[in-house]
Coordinates of C-alpha atoms and ligand atoms in Angstrom, one line a residue:
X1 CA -16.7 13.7 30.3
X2 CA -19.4 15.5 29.5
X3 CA -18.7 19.8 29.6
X4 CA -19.7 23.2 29.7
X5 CA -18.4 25.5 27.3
X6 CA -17.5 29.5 28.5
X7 CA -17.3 31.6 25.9
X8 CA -15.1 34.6 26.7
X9 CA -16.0 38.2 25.9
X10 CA -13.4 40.0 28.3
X11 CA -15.3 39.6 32.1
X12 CA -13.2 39.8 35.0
X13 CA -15.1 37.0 36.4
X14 CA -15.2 34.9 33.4
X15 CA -12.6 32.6 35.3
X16 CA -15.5 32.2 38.2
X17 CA -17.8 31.4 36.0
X18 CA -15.2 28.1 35.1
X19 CA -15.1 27.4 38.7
X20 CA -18.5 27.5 39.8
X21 CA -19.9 25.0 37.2
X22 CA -16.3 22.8 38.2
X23 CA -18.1 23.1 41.8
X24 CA -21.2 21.1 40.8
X25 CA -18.9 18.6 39.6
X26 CA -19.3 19.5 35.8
X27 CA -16.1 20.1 33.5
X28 CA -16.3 23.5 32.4
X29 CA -13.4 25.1 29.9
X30 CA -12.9 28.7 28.9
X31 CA -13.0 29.4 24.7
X32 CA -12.4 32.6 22.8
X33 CA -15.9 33.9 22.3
X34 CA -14.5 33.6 18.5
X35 CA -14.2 29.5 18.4
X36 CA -15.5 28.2 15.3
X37 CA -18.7 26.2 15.0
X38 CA -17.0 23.6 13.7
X39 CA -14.4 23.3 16.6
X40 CA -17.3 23.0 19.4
X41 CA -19.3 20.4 17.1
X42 CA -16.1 18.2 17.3
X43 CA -15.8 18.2 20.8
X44 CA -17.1 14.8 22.9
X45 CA -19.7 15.5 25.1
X46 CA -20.2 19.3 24.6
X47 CA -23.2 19.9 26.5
X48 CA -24.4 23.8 27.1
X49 CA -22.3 27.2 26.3
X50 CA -22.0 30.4 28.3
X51 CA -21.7 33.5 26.9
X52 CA -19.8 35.3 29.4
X53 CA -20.2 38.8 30.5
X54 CA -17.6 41.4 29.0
X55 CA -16.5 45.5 29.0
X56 CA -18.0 46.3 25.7
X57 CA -21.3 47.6 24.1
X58 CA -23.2 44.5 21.7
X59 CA -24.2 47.8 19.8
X60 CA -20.4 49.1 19.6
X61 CA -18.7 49.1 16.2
X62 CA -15.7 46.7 17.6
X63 CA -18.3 44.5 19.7
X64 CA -17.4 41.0 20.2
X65 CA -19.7 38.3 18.8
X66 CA -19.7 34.7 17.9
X67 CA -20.0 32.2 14.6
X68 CA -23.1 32.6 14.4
X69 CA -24.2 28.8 13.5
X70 CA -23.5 28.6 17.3
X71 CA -27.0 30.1 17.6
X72 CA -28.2 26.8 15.5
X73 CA -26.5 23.8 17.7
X74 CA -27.4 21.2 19.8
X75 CA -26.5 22.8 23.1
X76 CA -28.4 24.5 25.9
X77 CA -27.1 27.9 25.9
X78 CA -26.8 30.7 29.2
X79 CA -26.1 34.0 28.3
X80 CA -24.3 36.2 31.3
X81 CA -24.4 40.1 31.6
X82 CA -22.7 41.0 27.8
X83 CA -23.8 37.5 26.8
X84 CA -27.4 37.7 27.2
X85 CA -27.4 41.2 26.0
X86 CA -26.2 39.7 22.8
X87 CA -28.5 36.7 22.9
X88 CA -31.2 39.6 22.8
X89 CA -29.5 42.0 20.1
X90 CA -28.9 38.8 17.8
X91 CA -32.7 38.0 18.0
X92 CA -33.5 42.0 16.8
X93 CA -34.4 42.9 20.1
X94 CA -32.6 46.4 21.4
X95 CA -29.7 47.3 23.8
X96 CA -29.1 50.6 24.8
X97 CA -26.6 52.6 27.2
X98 CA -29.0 52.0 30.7
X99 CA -30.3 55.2 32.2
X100 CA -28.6 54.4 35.8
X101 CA -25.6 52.0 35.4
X102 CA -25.2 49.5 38.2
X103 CA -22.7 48.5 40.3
X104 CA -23.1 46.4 43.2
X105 CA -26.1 44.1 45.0
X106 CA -29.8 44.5 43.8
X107 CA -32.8 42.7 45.0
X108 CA -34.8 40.9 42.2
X109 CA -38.1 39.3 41.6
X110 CA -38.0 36.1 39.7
X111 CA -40.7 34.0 37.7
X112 CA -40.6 30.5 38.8
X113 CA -38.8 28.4 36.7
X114 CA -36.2 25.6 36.0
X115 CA -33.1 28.5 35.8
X116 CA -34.1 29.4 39.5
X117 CA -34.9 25.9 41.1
X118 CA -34.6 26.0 44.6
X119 CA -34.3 29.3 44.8
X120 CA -36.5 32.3 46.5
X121 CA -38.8 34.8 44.7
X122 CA -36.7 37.8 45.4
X123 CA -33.0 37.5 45.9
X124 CA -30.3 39.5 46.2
X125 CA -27.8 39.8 43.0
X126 CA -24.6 41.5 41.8
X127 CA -24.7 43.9 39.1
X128 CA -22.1 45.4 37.4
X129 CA -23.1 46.6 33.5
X130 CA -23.8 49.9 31.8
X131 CA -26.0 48.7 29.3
X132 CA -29.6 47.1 29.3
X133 CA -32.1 45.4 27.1
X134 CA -34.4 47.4 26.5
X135 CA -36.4 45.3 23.7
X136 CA -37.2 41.9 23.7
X137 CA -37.9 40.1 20.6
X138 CA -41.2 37.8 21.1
X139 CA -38.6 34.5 20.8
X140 CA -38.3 35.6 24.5
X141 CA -40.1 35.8 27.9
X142 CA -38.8 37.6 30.9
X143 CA -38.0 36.0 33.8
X144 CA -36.9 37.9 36.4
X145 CA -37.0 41.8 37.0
X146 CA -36.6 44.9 39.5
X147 CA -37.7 48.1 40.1
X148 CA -35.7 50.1 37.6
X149 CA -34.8 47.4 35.2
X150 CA -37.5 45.1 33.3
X151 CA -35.5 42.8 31.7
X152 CA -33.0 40.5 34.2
X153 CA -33.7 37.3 33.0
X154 CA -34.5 36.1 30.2
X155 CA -35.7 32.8 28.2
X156 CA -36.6 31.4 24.6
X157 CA -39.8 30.4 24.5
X158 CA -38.8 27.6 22.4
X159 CA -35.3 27.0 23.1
X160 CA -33.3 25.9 25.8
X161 CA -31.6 29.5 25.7
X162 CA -31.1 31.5 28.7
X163 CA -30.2 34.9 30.2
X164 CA -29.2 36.7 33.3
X165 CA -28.3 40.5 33.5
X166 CA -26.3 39.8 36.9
X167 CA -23.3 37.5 37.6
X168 CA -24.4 34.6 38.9
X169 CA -20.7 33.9 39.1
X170 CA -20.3 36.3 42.0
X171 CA -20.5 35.3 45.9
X172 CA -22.6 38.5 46.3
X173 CA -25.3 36.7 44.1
X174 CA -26.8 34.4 47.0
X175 CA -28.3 32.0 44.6
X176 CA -25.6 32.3 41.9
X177 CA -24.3 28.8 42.2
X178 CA -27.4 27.3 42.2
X179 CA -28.7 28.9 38.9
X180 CA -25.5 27.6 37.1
X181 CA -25.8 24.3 38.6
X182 CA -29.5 24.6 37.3
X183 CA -28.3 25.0 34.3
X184 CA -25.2 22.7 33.8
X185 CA -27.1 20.0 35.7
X186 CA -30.9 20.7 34.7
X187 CA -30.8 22.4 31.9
X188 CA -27.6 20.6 29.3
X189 CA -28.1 17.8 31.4
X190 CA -24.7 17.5 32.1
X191 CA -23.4 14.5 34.4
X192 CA -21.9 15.8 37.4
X193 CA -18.9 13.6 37.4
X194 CA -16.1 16.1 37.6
X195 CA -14.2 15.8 40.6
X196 CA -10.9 15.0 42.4
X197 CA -10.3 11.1 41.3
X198 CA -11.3 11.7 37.8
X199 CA -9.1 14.7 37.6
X200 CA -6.2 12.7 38.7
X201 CA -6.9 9.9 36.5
X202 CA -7.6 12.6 33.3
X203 CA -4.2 13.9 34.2
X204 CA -2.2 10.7 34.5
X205 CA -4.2 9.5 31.2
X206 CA -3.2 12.4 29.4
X207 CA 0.8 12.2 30.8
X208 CA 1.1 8.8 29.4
X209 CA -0.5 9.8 26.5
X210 CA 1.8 12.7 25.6
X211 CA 5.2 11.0 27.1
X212 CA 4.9 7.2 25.7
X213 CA 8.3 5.8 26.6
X214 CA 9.6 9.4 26.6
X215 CA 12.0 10.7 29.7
X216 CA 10.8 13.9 32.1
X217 CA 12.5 16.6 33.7
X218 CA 10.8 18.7 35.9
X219 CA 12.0 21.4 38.4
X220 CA 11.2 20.6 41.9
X221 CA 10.8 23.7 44.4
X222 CA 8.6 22.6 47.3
X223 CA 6.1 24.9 46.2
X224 CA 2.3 23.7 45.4
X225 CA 2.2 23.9 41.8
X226 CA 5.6 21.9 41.4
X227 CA 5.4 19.6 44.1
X228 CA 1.8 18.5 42.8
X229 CA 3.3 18.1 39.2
X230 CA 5.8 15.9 40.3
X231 CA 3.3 13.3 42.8
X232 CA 0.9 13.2 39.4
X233 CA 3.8 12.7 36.8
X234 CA 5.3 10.2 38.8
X235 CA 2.2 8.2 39.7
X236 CA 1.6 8.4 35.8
X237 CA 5.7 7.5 34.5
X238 CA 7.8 6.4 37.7
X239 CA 10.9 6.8 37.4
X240 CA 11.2 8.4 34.2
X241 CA 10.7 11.1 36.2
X242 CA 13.9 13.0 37.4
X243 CA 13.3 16.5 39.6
X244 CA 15.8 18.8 40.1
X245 CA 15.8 21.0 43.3
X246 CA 18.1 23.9 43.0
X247 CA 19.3 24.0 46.2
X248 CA 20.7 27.7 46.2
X249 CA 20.5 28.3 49.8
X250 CA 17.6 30.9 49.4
X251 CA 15.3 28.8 51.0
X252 CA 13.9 29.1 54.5
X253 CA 15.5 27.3 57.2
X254 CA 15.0 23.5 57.0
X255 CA 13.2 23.8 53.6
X256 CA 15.4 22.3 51.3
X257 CA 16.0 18.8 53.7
X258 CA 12.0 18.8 54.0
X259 CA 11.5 19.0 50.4
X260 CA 14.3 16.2 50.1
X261 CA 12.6 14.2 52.9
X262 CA 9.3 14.5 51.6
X263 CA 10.0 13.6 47.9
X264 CA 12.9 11.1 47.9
X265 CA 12.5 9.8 51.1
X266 CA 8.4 9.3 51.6
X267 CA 7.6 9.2 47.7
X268 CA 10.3 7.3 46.5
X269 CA 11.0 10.0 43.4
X270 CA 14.0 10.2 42.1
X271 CA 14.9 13.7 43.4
X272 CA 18.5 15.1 42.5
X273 CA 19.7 18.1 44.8
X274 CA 21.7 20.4 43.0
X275 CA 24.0 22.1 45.8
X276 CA 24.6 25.3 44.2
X277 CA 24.7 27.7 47.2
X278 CA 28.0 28.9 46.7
X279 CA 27.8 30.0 43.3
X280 CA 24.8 31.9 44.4
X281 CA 26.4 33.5 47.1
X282 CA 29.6 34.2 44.9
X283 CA 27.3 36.0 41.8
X284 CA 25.6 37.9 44.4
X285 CA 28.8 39.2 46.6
X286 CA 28.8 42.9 46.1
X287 CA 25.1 43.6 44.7
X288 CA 23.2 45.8 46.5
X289 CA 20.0 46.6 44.5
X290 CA 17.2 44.6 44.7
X291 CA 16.2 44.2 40.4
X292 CA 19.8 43.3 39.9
X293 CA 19.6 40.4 42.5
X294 CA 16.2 39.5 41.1
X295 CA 18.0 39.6 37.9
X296 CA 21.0 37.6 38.6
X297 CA 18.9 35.0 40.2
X298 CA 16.6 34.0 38.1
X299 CA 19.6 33.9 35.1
X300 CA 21.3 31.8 37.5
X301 CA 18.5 29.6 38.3
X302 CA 17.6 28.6 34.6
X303 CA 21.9 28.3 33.7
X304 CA 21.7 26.2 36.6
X305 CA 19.2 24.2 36.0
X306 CA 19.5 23.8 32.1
X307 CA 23.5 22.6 32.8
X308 CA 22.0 19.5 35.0
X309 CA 18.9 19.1 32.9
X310 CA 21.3 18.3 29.8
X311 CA 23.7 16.5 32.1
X312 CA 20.7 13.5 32.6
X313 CA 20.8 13.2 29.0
X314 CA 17.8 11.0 27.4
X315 CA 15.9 13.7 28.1
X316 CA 12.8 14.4 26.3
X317 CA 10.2 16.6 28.4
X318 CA 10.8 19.2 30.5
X319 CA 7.2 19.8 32.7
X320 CA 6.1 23.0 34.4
X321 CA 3.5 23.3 37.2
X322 CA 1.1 25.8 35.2
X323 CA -1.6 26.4 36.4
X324 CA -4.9 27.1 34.6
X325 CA -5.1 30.5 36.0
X326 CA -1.7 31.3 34.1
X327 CA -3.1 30.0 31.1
X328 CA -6.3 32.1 31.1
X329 CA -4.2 35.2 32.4
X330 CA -1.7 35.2 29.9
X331 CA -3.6 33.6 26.7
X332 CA -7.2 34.9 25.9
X333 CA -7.2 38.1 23.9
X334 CA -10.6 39.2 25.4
X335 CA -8.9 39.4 29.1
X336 CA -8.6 43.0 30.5
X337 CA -7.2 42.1 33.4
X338 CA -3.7 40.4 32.6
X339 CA -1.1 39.6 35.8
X340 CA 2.4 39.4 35.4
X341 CA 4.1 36.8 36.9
X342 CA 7.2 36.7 38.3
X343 CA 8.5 33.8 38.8
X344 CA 12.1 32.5 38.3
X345 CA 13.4 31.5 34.7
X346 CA 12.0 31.4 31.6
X347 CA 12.5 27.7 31.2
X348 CA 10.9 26.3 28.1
X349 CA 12.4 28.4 25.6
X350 CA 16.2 27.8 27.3
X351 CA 15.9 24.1 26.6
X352 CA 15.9 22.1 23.7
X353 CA 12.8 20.0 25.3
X354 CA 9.4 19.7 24.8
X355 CA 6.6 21.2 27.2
X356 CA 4.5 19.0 29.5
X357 CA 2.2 20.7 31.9
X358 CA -0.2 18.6 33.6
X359 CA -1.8 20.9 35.7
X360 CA -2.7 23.3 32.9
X361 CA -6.8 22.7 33.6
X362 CA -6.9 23.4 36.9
X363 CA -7.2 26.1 39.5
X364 CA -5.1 26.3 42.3
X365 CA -7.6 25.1 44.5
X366 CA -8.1 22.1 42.5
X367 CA -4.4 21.1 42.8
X368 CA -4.4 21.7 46.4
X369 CA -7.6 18.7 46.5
X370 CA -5.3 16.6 44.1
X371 CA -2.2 17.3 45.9
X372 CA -4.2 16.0 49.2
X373 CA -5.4 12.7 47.1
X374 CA -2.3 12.1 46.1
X375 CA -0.9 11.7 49.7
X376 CA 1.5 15.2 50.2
X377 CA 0.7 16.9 53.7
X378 CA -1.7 20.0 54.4
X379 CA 1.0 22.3 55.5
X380 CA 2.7 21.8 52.0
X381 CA -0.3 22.0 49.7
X382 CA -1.4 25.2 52.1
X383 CA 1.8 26.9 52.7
X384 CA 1.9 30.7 52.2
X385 CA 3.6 32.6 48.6
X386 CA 7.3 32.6 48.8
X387 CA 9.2 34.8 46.0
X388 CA 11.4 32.9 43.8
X389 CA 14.6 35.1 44.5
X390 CA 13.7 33.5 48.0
X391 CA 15.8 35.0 51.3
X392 CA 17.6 37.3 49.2
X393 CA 15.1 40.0 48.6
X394 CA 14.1 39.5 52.6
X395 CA 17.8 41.3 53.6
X396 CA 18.3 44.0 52.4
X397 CA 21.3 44.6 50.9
X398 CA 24.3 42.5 50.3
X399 CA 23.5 38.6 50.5
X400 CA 26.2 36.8 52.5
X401 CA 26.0 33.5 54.0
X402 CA 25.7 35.1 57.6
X403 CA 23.2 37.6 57.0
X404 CA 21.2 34.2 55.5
X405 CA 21.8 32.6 58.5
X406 CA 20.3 35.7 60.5
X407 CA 17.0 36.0 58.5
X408 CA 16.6 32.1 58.7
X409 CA 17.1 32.0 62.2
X410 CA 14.3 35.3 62.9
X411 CA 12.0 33.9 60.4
X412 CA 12.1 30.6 62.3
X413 CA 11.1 32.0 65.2
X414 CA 8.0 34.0 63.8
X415 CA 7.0 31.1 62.1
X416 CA 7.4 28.7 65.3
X417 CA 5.1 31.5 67.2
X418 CA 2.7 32.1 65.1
X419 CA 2.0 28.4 64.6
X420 CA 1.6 27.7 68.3
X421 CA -0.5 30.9 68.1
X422 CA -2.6 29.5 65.5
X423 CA -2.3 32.4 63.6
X424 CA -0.7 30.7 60.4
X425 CA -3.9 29.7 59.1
X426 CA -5.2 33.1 59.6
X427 CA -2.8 35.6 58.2
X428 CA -2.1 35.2 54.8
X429 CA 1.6 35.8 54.7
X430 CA 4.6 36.5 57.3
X431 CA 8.0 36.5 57.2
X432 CA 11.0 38.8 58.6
X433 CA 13.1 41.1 56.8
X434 CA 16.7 41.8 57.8
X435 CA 17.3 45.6 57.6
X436 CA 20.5 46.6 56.2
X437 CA 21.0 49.3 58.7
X438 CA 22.0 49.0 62.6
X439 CA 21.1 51.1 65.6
X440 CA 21.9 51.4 69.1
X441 CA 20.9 49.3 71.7
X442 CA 21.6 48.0 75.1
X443 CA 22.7 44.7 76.4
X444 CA 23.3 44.1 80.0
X445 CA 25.8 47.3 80.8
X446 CA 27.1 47.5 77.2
X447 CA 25.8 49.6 74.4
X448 CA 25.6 48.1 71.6
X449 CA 25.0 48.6 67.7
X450 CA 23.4 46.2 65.9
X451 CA 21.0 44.4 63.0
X452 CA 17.5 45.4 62.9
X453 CA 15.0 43.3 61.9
X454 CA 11.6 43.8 60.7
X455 CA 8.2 41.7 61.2
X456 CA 5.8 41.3 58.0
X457 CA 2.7 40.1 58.3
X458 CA -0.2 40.8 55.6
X459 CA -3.8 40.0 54.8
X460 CA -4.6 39.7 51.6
X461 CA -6.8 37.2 48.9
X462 CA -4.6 37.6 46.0
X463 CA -1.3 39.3 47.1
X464 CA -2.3 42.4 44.7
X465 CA -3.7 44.2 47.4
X466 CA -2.7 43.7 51.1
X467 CA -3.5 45.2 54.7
X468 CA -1.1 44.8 57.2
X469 CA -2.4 42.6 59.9
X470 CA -3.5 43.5 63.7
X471 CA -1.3 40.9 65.8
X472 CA -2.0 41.0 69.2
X473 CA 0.9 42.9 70.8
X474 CA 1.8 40.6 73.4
X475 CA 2.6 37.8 70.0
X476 CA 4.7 40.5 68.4
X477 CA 6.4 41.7 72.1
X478 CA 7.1 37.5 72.7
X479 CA 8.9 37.4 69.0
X480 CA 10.4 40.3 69.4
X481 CA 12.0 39.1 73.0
X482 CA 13.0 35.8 71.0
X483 CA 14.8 37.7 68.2
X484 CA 16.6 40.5 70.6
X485 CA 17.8 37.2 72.7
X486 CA 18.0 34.0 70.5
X487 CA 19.7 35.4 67.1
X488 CA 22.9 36.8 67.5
X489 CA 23.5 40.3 65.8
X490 CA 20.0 41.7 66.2
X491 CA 18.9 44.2 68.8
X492 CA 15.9 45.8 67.8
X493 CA 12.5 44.7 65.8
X494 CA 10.4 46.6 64.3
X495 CA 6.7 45.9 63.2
X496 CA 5.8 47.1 59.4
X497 CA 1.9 48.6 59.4
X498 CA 2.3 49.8 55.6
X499 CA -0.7 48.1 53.7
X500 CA -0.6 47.8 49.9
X501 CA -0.7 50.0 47.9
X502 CA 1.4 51.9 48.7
X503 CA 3.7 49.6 50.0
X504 CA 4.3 46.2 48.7
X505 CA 4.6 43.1 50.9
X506 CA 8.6 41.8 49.8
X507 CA 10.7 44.9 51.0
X508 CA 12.7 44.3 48.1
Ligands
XMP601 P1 4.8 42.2 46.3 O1 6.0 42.4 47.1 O2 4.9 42.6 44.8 O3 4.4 40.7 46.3 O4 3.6 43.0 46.9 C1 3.2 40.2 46.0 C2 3.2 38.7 46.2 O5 4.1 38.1 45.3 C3 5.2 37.4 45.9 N1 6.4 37.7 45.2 C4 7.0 36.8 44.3 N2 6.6 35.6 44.0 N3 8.4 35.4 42.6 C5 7.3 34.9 43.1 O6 7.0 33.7 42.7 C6 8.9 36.6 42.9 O7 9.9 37.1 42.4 C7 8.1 37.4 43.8 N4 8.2 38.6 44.3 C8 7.2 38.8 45.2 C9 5.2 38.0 47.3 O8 5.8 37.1 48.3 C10 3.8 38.3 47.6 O9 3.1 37.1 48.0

């Protein structure tokens, strides 16, 4: 399949670059922006390289650069922010700190030419660099420019080399997209043949490949990025695929049949359901703070798991959901920006198996399409972030099998309103919290003193940041009658408006 090589110097947006080539159906793979020569001339169908934008100076003493036999291959080559800067300081030309550093949009004026086919003479860009070029050596011609910066664009006058000062990468950039489809399509002549059916049949490929005759475990949670894993691996091995579903009574009501409804009874996997809620319940009686039921959960959850994954016996994989996102985030040593996830167990290093993750080149939207393909329902591939620890951290306090049966019930109900609202494609998470303090209330001539519960709802892109959301009051009034009359226990509800920061979006 032919592909784009990115070549990472440390960009926050190095990961867009990936996905915007991947959008005109071209494979494109993030690199360290140290890979040897000798690694990219081995690969099949290598057809153009971006140098990707990055936080430091070409000029710095610790700058990042590349093999430099790069510069004499076979390969189109588009240099981005830090990348073209270096394309122009490797040539002798000069970089220097820029006069005015800019952030944000600019309008540019462009010189006609294959980079910007199809798109207007001035456009609107996003900068974000401290540095310009501020000499070009004669190998290069300018090709686009503004009022306080000459050098935007630029291109080898006799090689296939290009480079952009902005990020082409970012929405902001109107014509972004197009000028890397330009140049993966027009420019390395790439084939644009990436897309959802040859991503599935890469992945299967690859999973027989890997597992031969071999035997595969793989932890089934109803989430995404497992459920997707387990509809690829088993299309690829049948049933040498066994999943295990920790049933640990965390889940939200009705979840744990859907997921065994969905899988065993639609798919045909072999699913096995590992009723464990009473050992949950029983390591959590008495524990009160939030990290230590965090803590005692996710130990659980991997003893748990690792007892029945021994139990099957024969087994030789164990396969993980990862995403491609995890692997950029955690891996390249040029990323500044590095997320830490927390998610439940650390199971590869507690078993004696080896690691399959079939998943590990794509984003999440990318599983989601495959997930479609492969026949699972919308409302599972689209469903909103639940925490691992599950219910637990959404009551506060001590975790007992009635207070479970509270929250479930509450959350039910939000979740029932808001979808005949329509507003669970619109608000980006929502759940209830059960407080773990009462209050007085009133119920026909009695006073009462009860549970309160708590209504969470967020906007948010990435779940690092979040506002809390504007529900129309007469949704939240209507939940809030349901609650105070349907779930028994609960007398008041209360609407969080805390965005984040400084609050976060779990209470616990
Ligand atoms: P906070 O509460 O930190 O949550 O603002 C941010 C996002 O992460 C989710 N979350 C978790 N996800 N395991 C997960 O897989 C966890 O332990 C966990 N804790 C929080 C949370 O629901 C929100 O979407």
């Amino acid at each position: 399949m032919d592909t784009i090589v990115v070549l990472d110097f440390g960009s926050q947006y190095n990961q867009l670059i990936v996905r915007k080539i991947r959008e005109a159906q071209v494979y494109a793979v993030l690199y360290p922006h140290d890979v040897s020569f000798d690694t990219l001339m081995h690969m099949e169908n290598l057809k153009g390289i971006v140098l990707s934008g990055g936080p430091k100076s070409v000029y710095a003493a610790d700058a990042y650069t590349i093999d430099p036999r790069i510069l004499e291959g076979p390969w189109p080559i588009l240099g981005i922010c830090y990348g073209m800067q270096l394309m122009a300081h490797l040539s002798g030309g000069v970089v220097h700190k820029a006069a005015k550093q800019e952030f944000g949009e600019a309008t540019i004026t462009i010189k006609h030419d294959r980079l910007f086919k199809d798109t207007p003479t001035t456009q609107t860009v996003w900068m974000s660099h401290g540095d310009e070029v501020i000499e070009l050596s004669s190998e290069y011609e300018v090709l686009a420019f503004h009022d306080t910066m000459a050098t935007l664009a630029i291109k080898h006058t006799q090689k296939p080399w290009y480079g952009v000062q902005f990020h082409p990468e970012v929405k902001h950039s109107t014509y972004g997209a197009q000028l890397l489809k330009n140049f993966a399509l027009d420019i390395a002549c790439a084939k644009p043949t990436w897309n959802t059916q040859h991503a599935i049949q890469s992945a299967i490929e690859q999973v027989i490949q890997t597992v031969g005759e071999g035997r595969v475990v793989l932890g089934l949670s109803g989430g995404v990025d497992s459920s997707v894993a387990a509809m690829l691996l088993h299309r690829a091995i049948g049933s040498r695929l066994t999943c295990l579903f920790v049933d640990h009574g965390l889940l939200r009501a009705e979840e744990a049949t859907q997921v065994m409804e969905t899988f065993e009874g639609q798919f045909g996997l072999t699913v096995r359901r590992l009723d464990v809620k009473e050992r949950f319940l029983d390591a959590l009686k008495g524990v009160y703070d939030p990290e230590e039921k965090r803590k005692i959960i996710g130990r659980l959850f991997v003893e748990v798991f690792k007892e029945a994954a021994l139990e099957l016996g024969g087994v030789d994989f164990l396969a993980q959901g990862t995403l491609y996102t995890d692997i950029i985030e955690s891996g390249t040593k040029t990323a500044h920006t590095i997320k830490s996830h927390h998610n439940v167990g650390g199971l590869p290093e507690a078993l004696p198996f080896k690691l399959i993750e079939p998943l590990s080149t794509l984003f999440k939207d990318e599983v989601r399409a495959l997930g479609l393909a492969l026949g699972l329902p919308h409302e599972m591939l689209n469903r909103q972030p639940f925490p691992g620890p599950g219910l637990a951290i959404r009551l506060m306090g001590e975790v007992t099998q009635a207070r479970l049966n509270t929250v479930q019930q509450a959350d039910a109900i939000l979740r029932g309103v808001f979808a005949k609202e329509g507003l669970n494609e619109e608000v980006w998470q929502y759940f209830t919290v059960l407080l773990d303090t009462k209050s007085v209330g009133v119920q026909g001539d009695q006073r009462v003193y009860e549970e309160v519960m708590a209504i969470r709802a967020v906007s948010s892109t990435d779940g690092m940041t979040a506002d809390f959301s504007r529900i129309p009051w007469e949704i939240l009034a209507h939940v809030s009658r349901r609650i105070t009359n349907e779930v028994r226990g609960v007398s008041r509800v209360v609407y969080d408006i805390t965005s984040k920061p400084p609050g976060t979006i779990e209470w616990e």
